[in-house]
Short mmCIF file of C-alpha atoms in Angstrom, two decimals:
data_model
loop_
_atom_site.label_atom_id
_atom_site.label_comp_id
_atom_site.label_asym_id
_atom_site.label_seq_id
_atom_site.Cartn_x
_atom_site.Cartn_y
_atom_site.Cartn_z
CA UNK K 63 -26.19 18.57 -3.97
CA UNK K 64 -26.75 14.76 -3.52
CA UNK K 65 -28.89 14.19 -0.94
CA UNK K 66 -29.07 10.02 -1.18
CA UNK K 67 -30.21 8.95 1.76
CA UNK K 68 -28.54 5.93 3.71
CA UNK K 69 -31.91 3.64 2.55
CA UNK K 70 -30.63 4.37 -0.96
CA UNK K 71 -27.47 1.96 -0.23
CA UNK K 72 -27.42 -1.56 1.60
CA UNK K 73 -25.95 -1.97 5.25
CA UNK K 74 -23.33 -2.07 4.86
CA UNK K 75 -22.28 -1.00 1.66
CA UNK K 76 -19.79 -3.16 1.21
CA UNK K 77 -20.51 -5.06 -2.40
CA UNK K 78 -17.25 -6.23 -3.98
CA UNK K 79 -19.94 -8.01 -6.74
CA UNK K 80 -18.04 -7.64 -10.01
CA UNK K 81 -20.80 -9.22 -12.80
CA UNK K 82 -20.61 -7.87 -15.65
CA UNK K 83 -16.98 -6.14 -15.30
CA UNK K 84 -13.92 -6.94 -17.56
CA UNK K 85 -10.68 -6.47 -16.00
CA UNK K 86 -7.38 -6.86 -17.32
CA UNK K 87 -3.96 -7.78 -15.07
CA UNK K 88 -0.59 -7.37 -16.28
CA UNK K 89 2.16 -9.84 -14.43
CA UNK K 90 -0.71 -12.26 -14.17
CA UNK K 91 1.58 -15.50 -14.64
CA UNK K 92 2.72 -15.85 -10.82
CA UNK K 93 2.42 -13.87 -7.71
CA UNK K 94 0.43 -11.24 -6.88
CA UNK K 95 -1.01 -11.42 -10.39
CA UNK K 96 -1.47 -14.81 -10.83
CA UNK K 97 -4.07 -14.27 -6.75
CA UNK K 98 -5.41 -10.81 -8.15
CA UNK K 99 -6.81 -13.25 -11.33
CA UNK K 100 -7.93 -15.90 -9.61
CA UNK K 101 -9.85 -13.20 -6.91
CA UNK K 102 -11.53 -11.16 -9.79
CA UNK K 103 -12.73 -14.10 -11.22
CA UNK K 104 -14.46 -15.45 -8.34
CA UNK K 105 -16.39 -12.24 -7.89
CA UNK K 106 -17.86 -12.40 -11.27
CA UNK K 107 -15.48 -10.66 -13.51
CA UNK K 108 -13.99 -11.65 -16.90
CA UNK K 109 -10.43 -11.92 -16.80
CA UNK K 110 -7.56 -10.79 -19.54
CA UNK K 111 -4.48 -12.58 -18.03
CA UNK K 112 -0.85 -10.57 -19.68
CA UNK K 113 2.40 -11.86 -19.19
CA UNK K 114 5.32 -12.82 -21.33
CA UNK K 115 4.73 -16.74 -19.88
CA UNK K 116 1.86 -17.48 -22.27
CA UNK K 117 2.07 -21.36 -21.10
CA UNK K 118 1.42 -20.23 -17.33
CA UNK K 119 -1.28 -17.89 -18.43
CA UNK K 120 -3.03 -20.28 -20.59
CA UNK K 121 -3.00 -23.06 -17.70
CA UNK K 122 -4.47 -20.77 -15.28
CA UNK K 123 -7.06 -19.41 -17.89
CA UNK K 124 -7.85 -23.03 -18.30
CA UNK K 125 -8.30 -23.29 -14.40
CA UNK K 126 -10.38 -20.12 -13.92
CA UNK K 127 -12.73 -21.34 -17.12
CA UNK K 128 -13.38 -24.62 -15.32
CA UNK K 129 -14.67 -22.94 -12.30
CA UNK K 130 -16.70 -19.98 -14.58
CA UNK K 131 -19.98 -20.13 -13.53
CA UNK K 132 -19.91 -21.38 -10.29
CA UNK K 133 -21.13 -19.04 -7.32
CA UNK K 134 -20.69 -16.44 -10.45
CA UNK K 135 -17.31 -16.60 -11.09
CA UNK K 136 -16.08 -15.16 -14.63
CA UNK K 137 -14.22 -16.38 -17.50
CA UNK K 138 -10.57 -15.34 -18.69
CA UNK K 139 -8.55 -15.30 -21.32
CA UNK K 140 -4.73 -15.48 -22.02
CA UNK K 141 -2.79 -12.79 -23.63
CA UNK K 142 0.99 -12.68 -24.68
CA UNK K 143 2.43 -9.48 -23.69
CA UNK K 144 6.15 -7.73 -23.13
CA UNK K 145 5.09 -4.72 -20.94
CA UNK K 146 8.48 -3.25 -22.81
CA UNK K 147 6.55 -3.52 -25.88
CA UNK K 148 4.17 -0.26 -26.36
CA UNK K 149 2.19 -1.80 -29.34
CA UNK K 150 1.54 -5.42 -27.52
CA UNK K 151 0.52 -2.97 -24.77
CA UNK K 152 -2.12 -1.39 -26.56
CA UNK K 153 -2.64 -4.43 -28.47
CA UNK K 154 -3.49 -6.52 -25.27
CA UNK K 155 -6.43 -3.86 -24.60
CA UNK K 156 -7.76 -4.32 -27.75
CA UNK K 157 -7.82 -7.91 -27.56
CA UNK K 158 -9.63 -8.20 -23.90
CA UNK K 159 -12.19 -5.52 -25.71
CA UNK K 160 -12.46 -7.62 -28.50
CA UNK K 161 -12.95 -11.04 -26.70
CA UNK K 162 -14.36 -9.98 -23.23
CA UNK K 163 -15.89 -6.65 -23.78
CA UNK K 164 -14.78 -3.42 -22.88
CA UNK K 165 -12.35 -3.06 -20.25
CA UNK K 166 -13.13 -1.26 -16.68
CA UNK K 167 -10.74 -2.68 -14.51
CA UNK K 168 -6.53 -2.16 -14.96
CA UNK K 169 -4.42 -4.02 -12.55
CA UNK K 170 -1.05 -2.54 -13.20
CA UNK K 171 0.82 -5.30 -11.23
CA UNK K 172 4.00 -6.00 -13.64
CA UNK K 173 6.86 -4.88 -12.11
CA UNK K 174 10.71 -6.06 -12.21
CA UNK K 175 13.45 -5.54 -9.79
CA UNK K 176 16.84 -4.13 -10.44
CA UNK K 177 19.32 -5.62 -7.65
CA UNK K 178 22.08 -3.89 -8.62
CA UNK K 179 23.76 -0.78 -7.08
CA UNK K 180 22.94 2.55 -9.50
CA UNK K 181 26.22 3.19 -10.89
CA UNK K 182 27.15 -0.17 -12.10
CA UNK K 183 23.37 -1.10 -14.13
CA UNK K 184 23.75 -1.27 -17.84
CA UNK K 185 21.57 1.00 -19.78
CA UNK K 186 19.80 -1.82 -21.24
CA UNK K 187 18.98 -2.58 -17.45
CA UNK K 188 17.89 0.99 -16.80
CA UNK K 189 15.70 0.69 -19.82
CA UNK K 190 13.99 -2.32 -18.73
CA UNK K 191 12.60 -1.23 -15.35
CA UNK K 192 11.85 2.23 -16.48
CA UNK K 193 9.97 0.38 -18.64
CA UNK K 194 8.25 -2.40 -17.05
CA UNK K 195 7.88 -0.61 -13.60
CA UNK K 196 6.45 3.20 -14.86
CA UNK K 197 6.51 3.52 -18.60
CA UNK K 198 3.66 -0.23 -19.50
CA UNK K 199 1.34 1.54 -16.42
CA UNK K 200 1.19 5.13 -18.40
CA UNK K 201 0.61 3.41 -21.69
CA UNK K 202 -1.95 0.71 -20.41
CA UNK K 203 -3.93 3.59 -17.79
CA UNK K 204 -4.40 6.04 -21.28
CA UNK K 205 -5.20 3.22 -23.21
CA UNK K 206 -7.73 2.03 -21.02
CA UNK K 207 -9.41 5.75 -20.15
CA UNK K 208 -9.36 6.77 -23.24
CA UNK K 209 -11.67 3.59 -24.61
CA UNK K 210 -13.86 4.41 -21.19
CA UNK K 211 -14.10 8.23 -21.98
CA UNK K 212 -15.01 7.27 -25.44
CA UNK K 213 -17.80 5.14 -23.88
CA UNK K 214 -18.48 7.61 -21.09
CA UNK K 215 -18.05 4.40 -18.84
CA UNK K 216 -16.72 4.62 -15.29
CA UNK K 217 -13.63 2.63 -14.26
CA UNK K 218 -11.27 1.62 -12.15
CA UNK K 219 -7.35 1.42 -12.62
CA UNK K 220 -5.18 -0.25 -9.80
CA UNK K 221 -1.52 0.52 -9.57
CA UNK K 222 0.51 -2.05 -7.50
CA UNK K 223 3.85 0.17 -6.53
CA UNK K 224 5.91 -0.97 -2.76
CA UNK K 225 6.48 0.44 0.21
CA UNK K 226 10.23 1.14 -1.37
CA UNK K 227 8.07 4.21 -2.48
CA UNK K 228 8.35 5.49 1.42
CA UNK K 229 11.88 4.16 2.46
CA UNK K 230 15.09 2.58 0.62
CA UNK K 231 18.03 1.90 2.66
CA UNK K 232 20.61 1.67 0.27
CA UNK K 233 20.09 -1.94 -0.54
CA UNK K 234 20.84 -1.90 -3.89
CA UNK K 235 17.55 -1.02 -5.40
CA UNK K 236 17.17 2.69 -5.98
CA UNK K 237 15.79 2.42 -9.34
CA UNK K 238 13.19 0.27 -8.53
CA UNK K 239 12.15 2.33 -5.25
CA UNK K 240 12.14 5.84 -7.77
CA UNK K 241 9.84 3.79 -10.26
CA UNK K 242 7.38 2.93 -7.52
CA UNK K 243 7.31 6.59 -6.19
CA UNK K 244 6.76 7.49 -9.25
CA UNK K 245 4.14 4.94 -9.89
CA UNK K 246 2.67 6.30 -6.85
CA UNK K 247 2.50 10.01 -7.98
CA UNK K 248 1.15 8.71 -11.01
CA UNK K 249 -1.86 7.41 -9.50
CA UNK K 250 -2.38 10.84 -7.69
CA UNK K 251 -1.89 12.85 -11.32
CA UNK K 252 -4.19 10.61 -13.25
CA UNK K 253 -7.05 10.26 -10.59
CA UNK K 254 -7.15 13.92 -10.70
CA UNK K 255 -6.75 14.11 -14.88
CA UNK K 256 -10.03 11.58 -14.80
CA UNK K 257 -12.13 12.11 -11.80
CA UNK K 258 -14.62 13.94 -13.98
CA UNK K 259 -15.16 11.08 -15.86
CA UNK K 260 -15.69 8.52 -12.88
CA UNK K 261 -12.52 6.59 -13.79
CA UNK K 262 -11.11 5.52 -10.17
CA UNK K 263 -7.26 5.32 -10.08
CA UNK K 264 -5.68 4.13 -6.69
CA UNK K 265 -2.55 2.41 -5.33
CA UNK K 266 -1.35 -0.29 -3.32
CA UNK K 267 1.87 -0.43 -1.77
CA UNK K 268 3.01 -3.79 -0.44
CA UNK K 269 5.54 -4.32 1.81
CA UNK K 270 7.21 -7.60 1.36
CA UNK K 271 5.18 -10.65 0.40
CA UNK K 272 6.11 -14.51 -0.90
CA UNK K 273 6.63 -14.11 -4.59
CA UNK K 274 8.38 -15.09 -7.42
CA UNK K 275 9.96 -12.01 -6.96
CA UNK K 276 11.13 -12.01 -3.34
CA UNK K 277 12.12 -15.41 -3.74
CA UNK K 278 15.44 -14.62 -5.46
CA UNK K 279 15.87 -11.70 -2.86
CA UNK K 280 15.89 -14.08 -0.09
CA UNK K 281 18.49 -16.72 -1.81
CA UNK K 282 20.70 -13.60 -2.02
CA UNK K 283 19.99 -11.97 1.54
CA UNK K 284 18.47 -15.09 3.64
CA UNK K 285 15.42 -15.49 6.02
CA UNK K 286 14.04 -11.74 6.73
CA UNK K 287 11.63 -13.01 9.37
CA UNK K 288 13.94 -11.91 12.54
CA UNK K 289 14.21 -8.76 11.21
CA UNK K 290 10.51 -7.57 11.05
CA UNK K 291 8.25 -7.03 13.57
CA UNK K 292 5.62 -9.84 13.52
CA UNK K 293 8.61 -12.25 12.65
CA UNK K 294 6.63 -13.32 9.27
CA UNK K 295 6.24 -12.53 5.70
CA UNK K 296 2.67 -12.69 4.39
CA UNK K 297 1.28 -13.91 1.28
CA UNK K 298 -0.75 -12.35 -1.46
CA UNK K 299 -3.69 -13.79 -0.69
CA UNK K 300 -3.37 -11.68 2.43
CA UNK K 301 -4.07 -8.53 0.05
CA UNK K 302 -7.75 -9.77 -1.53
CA UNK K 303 -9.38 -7.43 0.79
CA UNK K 304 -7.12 -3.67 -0.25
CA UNK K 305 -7.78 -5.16 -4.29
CA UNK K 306 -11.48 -6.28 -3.84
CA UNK K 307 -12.10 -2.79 -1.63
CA UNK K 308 -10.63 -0.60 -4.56
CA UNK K 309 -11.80 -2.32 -7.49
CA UNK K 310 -15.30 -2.82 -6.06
CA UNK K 311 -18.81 -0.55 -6.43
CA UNK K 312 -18.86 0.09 -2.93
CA UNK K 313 -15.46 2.28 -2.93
CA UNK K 314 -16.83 4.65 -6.23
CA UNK K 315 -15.98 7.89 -4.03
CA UNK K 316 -12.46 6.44 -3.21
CA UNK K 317 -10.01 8.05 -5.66
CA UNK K 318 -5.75 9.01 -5.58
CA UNK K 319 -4.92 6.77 -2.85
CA UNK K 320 -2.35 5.39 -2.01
CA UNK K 321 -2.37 2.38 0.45
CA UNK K 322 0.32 0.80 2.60
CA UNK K 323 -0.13 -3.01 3.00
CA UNK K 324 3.07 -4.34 4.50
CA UNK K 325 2.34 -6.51 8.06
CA UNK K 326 3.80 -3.35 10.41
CA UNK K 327 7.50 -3.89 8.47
CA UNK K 328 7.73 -0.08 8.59
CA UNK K 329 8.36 -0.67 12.09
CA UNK K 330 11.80 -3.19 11.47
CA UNK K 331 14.64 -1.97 13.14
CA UNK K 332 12.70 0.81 15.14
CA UNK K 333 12.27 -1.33 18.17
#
């Protein structure tokens, strides 16, 4: 047994110091992506930005690069990638590898909606979020692993799935909400396949936040705020702490779970 005593650790053991770690974030041209970046950074790690939007990627590679350096913030990078494309995929790994060094942090954070009631989406549609929402975070989490295994390197891998995972009320997004379950059970199947290893894979599950992504929801379905229960919608800058916790050194025994972040919506319309 490990008998480490609590003088073995600092108080409190709390360290989201990420020197010397390479992480790589898919959807990192706006949103959630675009904060997760920008927060990595700042704690010291180098950054592989993916997205399809290479000219947003490349402007806030430019931005990060300024800053690298400062207080210990890290460098990044800016990487073309169609998370529908399985060898751009693997191909954005071996890029970050090749330019940043071997990666040990996976943000799976590219996701797409579907908006559209089940029986009347293309199958070009279905395609697309099967593939952006569940299929790019298999690909990308084996990809990675399998580079750390090879380098008997611990890791961690963060999935971003949604609180659709836990409720859908017939709003015309079931695909989406089976994706993030899915995404969800993924993360509990692969910490399991890895924990040997010391590869760390965890979830997030945000309710809803101010993103590119919710911005088109609210055009079609207005101002949410008097529905939920704090009367607000937060922003992702309001989820540093849940990323920084699971990505960070001080959460190594933290593995397969999955984590609500969602301002106490779960409690709309129960009042």
């Amino acid at each position: 047994m490990n008998d480490a005593s609590a003088q073995e650790f600092p108080l409190p053991n709390a360290s989201t110091d990420l020197s010397g770690s390479v992480a790589l974030v898919t959807g990192a041209s706006s949103g959630f992506g675009e904060r997760f970046a920008r927060v990595l950074a700042s704690q010291g790690a180098s950054v592989a930005l993916c997205a399809r939007r290479i000219d947003r990627l490349e402007a806030l590679a430019e931005e990060i690069n300024a800053k690298a350096g400062e207080n210990g913030g890290g460098k990044a990078i800016a990487i073309a990638m169609d998370a529908t494309d399985a060898d751009a995929l693997v191909n954005a790994v071996e890029t970050a590898e090749r330019e940043l060094g071997l990666v040990d942090i996976l943000i799976n954070n590219a996701g797409i909606p579907d908006a559209q009631r089940a029986h009347k989406m293309e199958i070009e549609l279905i395609d697309r979020v099967l593939g952006v929402n569940l299929r790019a975070p298999w690909i990308l989490s084996c990809e990675v692993a399998r580079r750390l295994l090879a380098a008997k390197k611990p890791g961690r891998i963060v999935n971003i799935s949604s609180t659709a995972h836990y409720r859908y009320d017939g709003g015309g997004a079931a695909l989406y909400a089976t994706t993030k379950t899915a995404l969800a059970r993924m993360t509990e199947t692969l910490s399991v396949e890895w924990a040997y290893a010391n590869i760390n894979v965890n979830a997030i599950c945000p309710g809803m936040f101010v993103t590119e992504m919710t911005d088109g929801m609210f055009e079609r379905i207005g101002d949410p705020r008097p529905m939920l229960a704090r009367k607000r919608v937060p922003v992702p800058a309001e989820m540093d702490s849940t990323l920084l916790y699971l990505v960070g050194p001080a959460s190594e025994c933290v593995t397969g779970a999955v984590i609500k972040v969602d301002d106490g919506q779960s409690a709309r319309m129960r009042m």
